[in-house]
Amino acid sequence: MHFKVFSRSPITAAVILGLLAAQTQVLAQAQPSVPNSSKALQQNPLQQRYTFDLPEQHLLYSLGEFTATTQIAVVRQDGQPINGTAPALRGEMTADEALRTLLADSSLTISYRNGRTAELLEQATSTTVGNQTAFSTLTVSADRIGDDWVYHEPRSVSVISREQIDRLPPRHAADMLVQTPGVTSSVSRHDPGLSVNIRGMQDFGRVNMMIDGMRQNYVESGHQQRNGQMYVDSDLLSDVIIEKGPNAGVHGANAIAGSANFRTINLEDVVLPGNDVGVRFRGNTGVGGEGNGVNFIGSIAVAGRVGDNLELVAARSHRNLGEYSPGSRNQNLIFQRFDRESHEDLVSQDELAVNRLKHTGQTQDSSLFKSRWIISDDQELQFSYIGTELSYNNVSDRRVFDASGPGGVDVISGEDAWNEHGEAEASSDSFAFDYSYNPDNPLIDLHTKFYFVNTENRRVTNPPPNVRADNAWESGMCSPPPNEQWEEECAPGLRNTTHTQTDTIGFQFDNTSNFELGSQGTLSTNYGVEWFQDEGKPNNTSDRDGRNTGYFDQFANSNVNPHGRRDVASAFSSLTWERPKFTLGGGLRYDYYRLRGETTVPYTEENYESRMDRFMRLVGNSYEQAQTRCAEEGHSTSCRNIPIYEQALADPENSGFYNRGTYDPEWLTTTSHMNVDVDREDGQLSPFLNGAYRPNDWLELFAGWGQGWRPPALTETLWEGGHPSDSFSHMFPNPLARPERSTSWEIGANVFKRDVLIQDDQFAAKLSYFDTRVDDYLFASTNNAMPGAPAPELGMGNTAFVNNLAETKFRGLELELNYDAGNWYTGLNYTHMLDAENEFCQHMYYLGSQMERYDQPNEDGTYPDVHYEAIEAGYDSAQDMLDNRTRCHRSMVYNSARTLPNDRGSAYAGMRFFNQDLDIGVRANYAKEILSEGFNDYASYYWPSYLTWDLYASYRLNQHVLFRASVENVRDENYLTAYSDIFSQTYAPGRAVQAGVEIRF
């Protein structure tokens, strides 16, 4: 069988791509506004004339708007802050005149490195060194004004800064997301993998998770709380950029929820200002007996410039975590409240006590290397490598009750409730080449990237204790080839090694062109293409006491993490018109995908047997049996029946028993499986609109609307096989799965104001309302009817990814605000989801019923009753009615969107002393409880509310040495992290005290 689906022809795709390209060709005919200037002057951006309309405001932000208008970067070599107020700037003037006007009231002067880079120096040390001036560690650019640039972006975007990460060093990568509104993770403390959830959506690329722009598309099938995870080392990061919602940019393909780009360190993060070579050492460890499992987190990085054109960075990090204790305050509140409900008389406080979480030890070693070649003033080429290796335990979910013993239900006490299956090792390697070209031409700001990412995981699952399996192996019943009736007895005794691998190759290209429209503002366009390919390469083996048992194909070669290849290509273009009071923009994206692979699908064959055929078959069998028995045994009855059968076969309709009910016609159904080649391709055009209005210089109102499209992933299309150690459950593929289609819109406001309470303080806030509706949302359902089979009752067994026939909704509010007065600061973020649950409906026969029997006439010309019922109900046939039969339920939905994230937030406040060298602060973390109505009897779907407190402090001794300390969960609360893995149900760590140092020279 060959599955092939065409939604758009290649000709249609070419036409759409041509329309996108045509937009950029029309724009390229325009020229920047340079009145009364010669061609020679046009080549020097410093002498080009621009129209400015800047209010009196903080100098830093006037410089940012200057850069946005002129594309001239402003850098400062000494790394000191840029303070003061810039005068209002209005009218037409050259870039040089404008910059000098902005700096007129400051103590700074200008040294031009080249036509596109202006360096700021104190007047006392002002020196023009031409092309020998080094890059600064402080850069003012159009999209990076410190960490506050997000409050000037008319869209939902957040930054997790290095400073924020360092305040409370993350034990798990998901800890970095705590202070980001709209973002969470279904973390398991036993598994170091990170799955980013944005506004309730995650998995299979819905969130484009990246390291330095390289997609981390690794997928390992689990219980649908995490399907798509990455391995990242927080110690090698400079920041994290979170983009929320679909967009028409270079990272928007496939990402209907948004993107998370984990950006690693560069030379500026290691080398001190004014130096060409630097070393950075960072070390963090638990303090005495209060470390609570934090053994060591640290790294060393070396960077330097070789001549004027080459920059090198190399780093190595190590992380060692041990088993940890949960909080002692309100101990066992979680499991006591809900595990007791079904077995009240079996559970006591002491039996549920958990003083230590077993099997949470992990080690991680990571490496980084970057080489940046500055070809010329306007060209750069960079090679990057980021790799990490991890070792941890392979742990199943927590089970407090065991009903498998001979004595009935037993209670598993405390820390023994976590069942370790074996060891696990993971690795990820990412390679990239980046090229950028930014000449003295506002039409060209070009970036390209080619990358390769390899991610692997090797899990060893040891067989659980099983007396029947052990007896079967010891008796020799499991030796090759095993007796079919013994397969189910032998399988639980296998040791399985699951090797999962995803290779991703990608290419990105985009360019930005800017146009001056004089008094009409500025026009910019961004356009480009992106392509990436994911290839799954599973390799599973099984053994018994070291002896290979690959002959158990159905168990050893399960294709739950399937082999296959998927290509996604995207062409995009956006246009933005900006004036001082408003911004208007729009864009188009065309996405195309193709998926190829092999799998095994269930199917049924139906054959109608008439009365004559049935009579001849059954009487013929009886005739042959009678002949045999008569010849061998001389059985008188058999011998007497021979002529009767001969006469009946010669003239069936006149035989005495032709019309008996025994020979009524019937349908013979054969259910089996067949290997299929899957070859699917599809495409979609997605539009985007956005706008912003600025009534004054501190308030910006914005709105955006866009559509997204996500085609099915390899796992959703191709997976098949048995559930490990469970012969009852089975996974089935869905080569007919439809792509997801989303419509998202948001409205929001940015507030950024200086001198609110005192001079030079600042208040910043971003408030957003979002609403995303997804059609055909894919989820794993355990309750599916197979072709030719009666529709099952609600229950587990047949698992497949199916499209949700109901609209899947994700709505909520996000708030992020900060106030900084220099010597003290505070901030708050909060996320409120407006819906707690989604409705899930599906076709019961997701592959079709494949039952024609009800639409065939009876011998008398009538049809079965179900055929008439279908016609009366408006269907073409009974098979049509069965194919369209639906069921709405939540009890057998395995997907993170089944229950949406908790309402949650955090608030912090701090003070700075001794010329701001000492920084001490406190953070509060809150999450509202979630108890899913559909799962009142299941503790695994419950997240209790909690409020925890953290303390942090840092002291900079000098520019070379910085000390840090933190206390996480000060009150030692016992809780589950909000929206953590519903099956692992691991407690969050209790109180943990850490201390560390950073040395740079």
GROMACS .gro file of N, CA, C and O in nm, residues 583-638:
model
  224
  583THR      N    1   0.270   5.209   1.394
  583THR     CA    2   0.338   5.108   1.314
  583THR      C    3   0.233   5.017   1.253
  583THR      O    4   0.140   4.974   1.321
  584LEU      N    5   0.246   4.989   1.124
  584LEU     CA    6   0.159   4.896   1.054
  584LEU      C    7   0.244   4.794   0.982
  584LEU      O    8   0.346   4.828   0.921
  585GLY      N    9   0.203   4.667   0.990
  585GLY     CA   10   0.281   4.564   0.925
  585GLY      C   11   0.195   4.449   0.878
  585GLY      O   12   0.082   4.429   0.923
  586GLY      N   13   0.248   4.373   0.786
  586GLY     CA   14   0.181   4.255   0.735
  586GLY      C   15   0.283   4.160   0.676
  586GLY      O   16   0.397   4.200   0.644
  587GLY      N   17   0.245   4.034   0.665
  587GLY     CA   18   0.339   3.937   0.610
  587GLY      C   19   0.268   3.815   0.556
  587GLY      O   20   0.149   3.792   0.579
  588LEU      N   21   0.343   3.736   0.481
  588LEU     CA   22   0.295   3.610   0.425
  588LEU      C   23   0.402   3.503   0.447
  588LEU      O   24   0.522   3.531   0.443
  589ARG      N   25   0.356   3.383   0.472
  589ARG     CA   26   0.446   3.269   0.481
  589ARG      C   27   0.383   3.153   0.405
  589ARG      O   28   0.264   3.124   0.420
  590TYR      N   29   0.464   3.089   0.322
  590TYR     CA   30   0.419   2.966   0.256
  590TYR      C   31   0.503   2.852   0.309
  590TYR      O   32   0.626   2.853   0.298
  591ASP      N   33   0.438   2.753   0.369
  591ASP     CA   34   0.505   2.636   0.425
  591ASP      C   35   0.471   2.513   0.342
  591ASP      O   36   0.355   2.494   0.301
  592TYR      N   37   0.570   2.430   0.323
  592TYR     CA   38   0.555   2.306   0.246
  592TYR      C   39   0.625   2.194   0.322
  592TYR      O   40   0.731   2.216   0.382
  593TYR      N   41   0.565   2.076   0.322
  593TYR     CA   42   0.635   1.964   0.385
  593TYR      C   43   0.616   1.837   0.304
  593TYR      O   44   0.519   1.822   0.229
  594ARG      N   45   0.712   1.748   0.325
  594ARG     CA   46   0.702   1.614   0.267
  594ARG      C   47   0.753   1.514   0.371
  594ARG      O   48   0.860   1.535   0.430
  595LEU      N   49   0.677   1.407   0.391
  595LEU     CA   50   0.713   1.304   0.489
  595LEU      C   51   0.718   1.169   0.421
  595LEU      O   52   0.624   1.132   0.348
  596ARG      N   53   0.826   1.097   0.446
  596ARG     CA   54   0.844   0.965   0.386
  596ARG      C   55   0.889   0.866   0.492
  596ARG      O   56   0.967   0.899   0.581
  597GLY      N   57   0.837   0.744   0.482
  597GLY     CA   58   0.877   0.640   0.576
  597GLY      C   59   0.795   0.514   0.554
  597GLY      O   60   0.708   0.508   0.466
  598GLU      N   61   0.823   0.415   0.635
  598GLU     CA   62   0.752   0.288   0.629
  598GLU      C   63   0.688   0.261   0.764
  598GLU      O   64   0.743   0.296   0.868
  599THR      N   65   0.574   0.194   0.760
  599THR     CA   66   0.509   0.156   0.884
  599THR      C   67   0.417   0.038   0.856
  599THR      O   68   0.409  -0.012   0.743
  600THR      N   69   0.347  -0.007   0.957
  600THR     CA   70   0.255  -0.119   0.946
  600THR      C   71   0.118  -0.075   0.995
  600THR      O   72   0.105  -0.028   1.108
  601VAL      N   73   0.016  -0.086   0.909
  601VAL     CA   74  -0.117  -0.041   0.945
  601VAL      C   75  -0.212  -0.160   0.950
  601VAL      O   76  -0.198  -0.257   0.876
  602PRO      N   77  -0.310  -0.154   1.040
  602PRO     CA   78  -0.412  -0.260   1.042
  602PRO      C   79  -0.510  -0.243   0.926
  602PRO      O   80  -0.537  -0.130   0.882
  603TYR      N   81  -0.560  -0.352   0.875
  603TYR     CA   82  -0.660  -0.344   0.768
  603TYR      C   83  -0.749  -0.467   0.778
  603TYR      O   84  -0.720  -0.564   0.849
  604THR      N   85  -0.860  -0.462   0.707
  604THR     CA   86  -0.953  -0.574   0.708
  604THR      C   87  -0.995  -0.606   0.565
  604THR      O   88  -1.006  -0.517   0.481
  605GLU      N   89  -1.016  -0.734   0.539
  605GLU     CA   90  -1.069  -0.780   0.410
  605GLU      C   91  -1.203  -0.847   0.435
  605GLU      O   92  -1.216  -0.931   0.525
  606GLU      N   93  -1.304  -0.810   0.357
  606GLU     CA   94  -1.437  -0.868   0.370
  606GLU      C   95  -1.474  -0.941   0.241
  606GLU      O   96  -1.460  -0.884   0.132
  607ASN      N   97  -1.521  -1.060   0.256
  607ASN     CA   98  -1.564  -1.140   0.142
  607ASN      C   99  -1.705  -1.194   0.170
  607ASN      O  100  -1.730  -1.255   0.275
  608TYR      N  101  -1.794  -1.169   0.073
  608TYR     CA  102  -1.932  -1.214   0.088
  608TYR      C  103  -1.945  -1.358   0.038
  608TYR      O  104  -1.901  -1.392  -0.072
  609GLU      N  105  -2.003  -1.441   0.121
  609GLU     CA  106  -2.023  -1.582   0.088
  609GLU      C  107  -2.173  -1.606   0.074
  609GLU      O  108  -2.248  -1.598   0.172
  610SER      N  109  -2.217  -1.635  -0.050
  610SER     CA  110  -2.359  -1.659  -0.075
  610SER      C  111  -2.401  -1.792  -0.015
  610SER      O  112  -2.318  -1.872   0.030
  611ARG      N  113  -2.534  -1.818  -0.017
  611ARG     CA  114  -2.585  -1.945   0.035
  611ARG      C  115  -2.527  -2.062  -0.044
  611ARG      O  116  -2.486  -2.163   0.016
  612MET      N  117  -2.519  -2.045  -0.176
  612MET     CA  118  -2.465  -2.154  -0.258
  612MET      C  119  -2.319  -2.178  -0.226
  612MET      O  120  -2.278  -2.294  -0.208
  613ASP      N  121  -2.240  -2.070  -0.218
  613ASP     CA  122  -2.097  -2.088  -0.188
  613ASP      C  123  -2.077  -2.150  -0.050
  613ASP      O  124  -1.991  -2.236  -0.031
  614ARG      N  125  -2.158  -2.103   0.045
  614ARG     CA  126  -2.144  -2.156   0.181
  614ARG      C  127  -2.185  -2.303   0.187
  614ARG      O  128  -2.120  -2.385   0.252
  615PHE      N  129  -2.294  -2.335   0.116
  615PHE     CA  130  -2.342  -2.473   0.112
  615PHE      C  131  -2.236  -2.564   0.050
  615PHE      O  132  -2.205  -2.671   0.105
  616MET      N  133  -2.183  -2.526  -0.065
  616MET     CA  134  -2.085  -2.609  -0.133
  616MET      C  135  -1.958  -2.625  -0.049
  616MET      O  136  -1.899  -2.734  -0.047
  617ARG      N  137  -1.918  -2.518   0.023
  617ARG     CA  138  -1.796  -2.528   0.104
  617ARG      C  139  -1.816  -2.620   0.223
  617ARG      O  140  -1.735  -2.710   0.247
  618LEU      N  141  -1.925  -2.602   0.295
  618LEU     CA  142  -1.945  -2.681   0.417
  618LEU      C  143  -1.981  -2.826   0.385
  618LEU      O  144  -1.929  -2.920   0.449
  619VAL      N  145  -2.072  -2.846   0.287
  619VAL     CA  146  -2.109  -2.984   0.251
  619VAL      C  147  -1.990  -3.055   0.187
  619VAL      O  148  -1.967  -3.174   0.209
  620GLY      N  149  -1.911  -2.980   0.108
  620GLY     CA  150  -1.792  -3.039   0.049
  620GLY      C  151  -1.694  -3.084   0.156
  620GLY      O  152  -1.633  -3.193   0.143
  621ASN      N  153  -1.677  -3.008   0.260
  621ASN     CA  154  -1.589  -3.050   0.370
  621ASN      C  155  -1.642  -3.175   0.438
  621ASN      O  156  -1.566  -3.267   0.472
  622SER      N  157  -1.773  -3.179   0.460
  622SER     CA  158  -1.833  -3.296   0.524
  622SER      C  159  -1.818  -3.420   0.436
  622SER      O  160  -1.795  -3.533   0.486
  623TYR      N  161  -1.832  -3.402   0.306
  623TYR     CA  162  -1.818  -3.513   0.211
  623TYR      C  163  -1.676  -3.571   0.216
  623TYR      O  164  -1.658  -3.693   0.221
  624GLU      N  165  -1.575  -3.486   0.218
  624GLU     CA  166  -1.436  -3.532   0.226
  624GLU      C  167  -1.408  -3.603   0.357
  624GLU      O  168  -1.339  -3.705   0.360
  625GLN      N  169  -1.461  -3.552   0.465
  625GLN     CA  170  -1.440  -3.617   0.595
  625GLN      C  171  -1.507  -3.754   0.599
  625GLN      O  172  -1.451  -3.849   0.655
  626ALA      N  173  -1.627  -3.760   0.542
  626ALA     CA  174  -1.698  -3.889   0.540
  626ALA      C  175  -1.620  -3.992   0.459
  626ALA      O  176  -1.611  -4.111   0.498
  627GLN      N  177  -1.565  -3.953   0.345
  627GLN     CA  178  -1.486  -4.045   0.264
  627GLN      C  179  -1.364  -4.095   0.341
  627GLN      O  180  -1.332  -4.215   0.337
  628THR      N  181  -1.297  -4.006   0.408
  628THR     CA  182  -1.177  -4.044   0.483
  628THR      C  183  -1.211  -4.142   0.594
  628THR      O  184  -1.145  -4.245   0.611
  629ARG      N  185  -1.311  -4.108   0.675
  629ARG     CA  186  -1.346  -4.193   0.788
  629ARG      C  187  -1.400  -4.327   0.741
  629ARG      O  188  -1.376  -4.431   0.804
  630CYS      N  189  -1.473  -4.326   0.630
  630CYS     CA  190  -1.527  -4.452   0.578
  630CYS      C  191  -1.414  -4.543   0.531
  630CYS      O  192  -1.415  -4.664   0.556
  631ALA      N  193  -1.313  -4.484   0.465
  631ALA     CA  194  -1.202  -4.564   0.413
  631ALA      C  195  -1.111  -4.614   0.525
  631ALA      O  196  -1.061  -4.727   0.519
  632GLU      N  197  -1.089  -4.531   0.626
  632GLU     CA  198  -0.994  -4.568   0.731
  632GLU      C  199  -1.056  -4.654   0.840
  632GLU      O  200  -0.992  -4.743   0.893
  633GLU      N  201  -1.182  -4.625   0.875
  633GLU     CA  202  -1.239  -4.691   0.991
  633GLU      C  203  -1.359  -4.779   0.957
  633GLU      O  204  -1.407  -4.855   1.042
  634GLY      N  205  -1.407  -4.765   0.834
  634GLY     CA  206  -1.526  -4.840   0.797
  634GLY      C  207  -1.646  -4.799   0.879
  634GLY      O  208  -1.734  -4.880   0.908
  635HIS      N  209  -1.648  -4.675   0.916
  635HIS     CA  210  -1.756  -4.624   1.000
  635HIS      C  211  -1.886  -4.625   0.920
  635HIS      O  212  -1.896  -4.565   0.815
  636SER      N  213  -1.984  -4.695   0.971
  636SER     CA  214  -2.105  -4.716   0.894
  636SER      C  215  -2.179  -4.586   0.866
  636SER      O  216  -2.231  -4.564   0.757
  637THR      N  217  -2.187  -4.495   0.965
  637THR     CA  218  -2.260  -4.370   0.946
  637THR      C  219  -2.193  -4.287   0.837
  637THR      O  220  -2.260  -4.231   0.749
  638SER      N  221  -2.059  -4.276   0.839
  638SER     CA  222  -1.988  -4.199   0.739
  638SER      C  223  -2.007  -4.260   0.601
  638SER      O  224  -2.026  -4.188   0.501
   0.00000   0.00000   0.00000
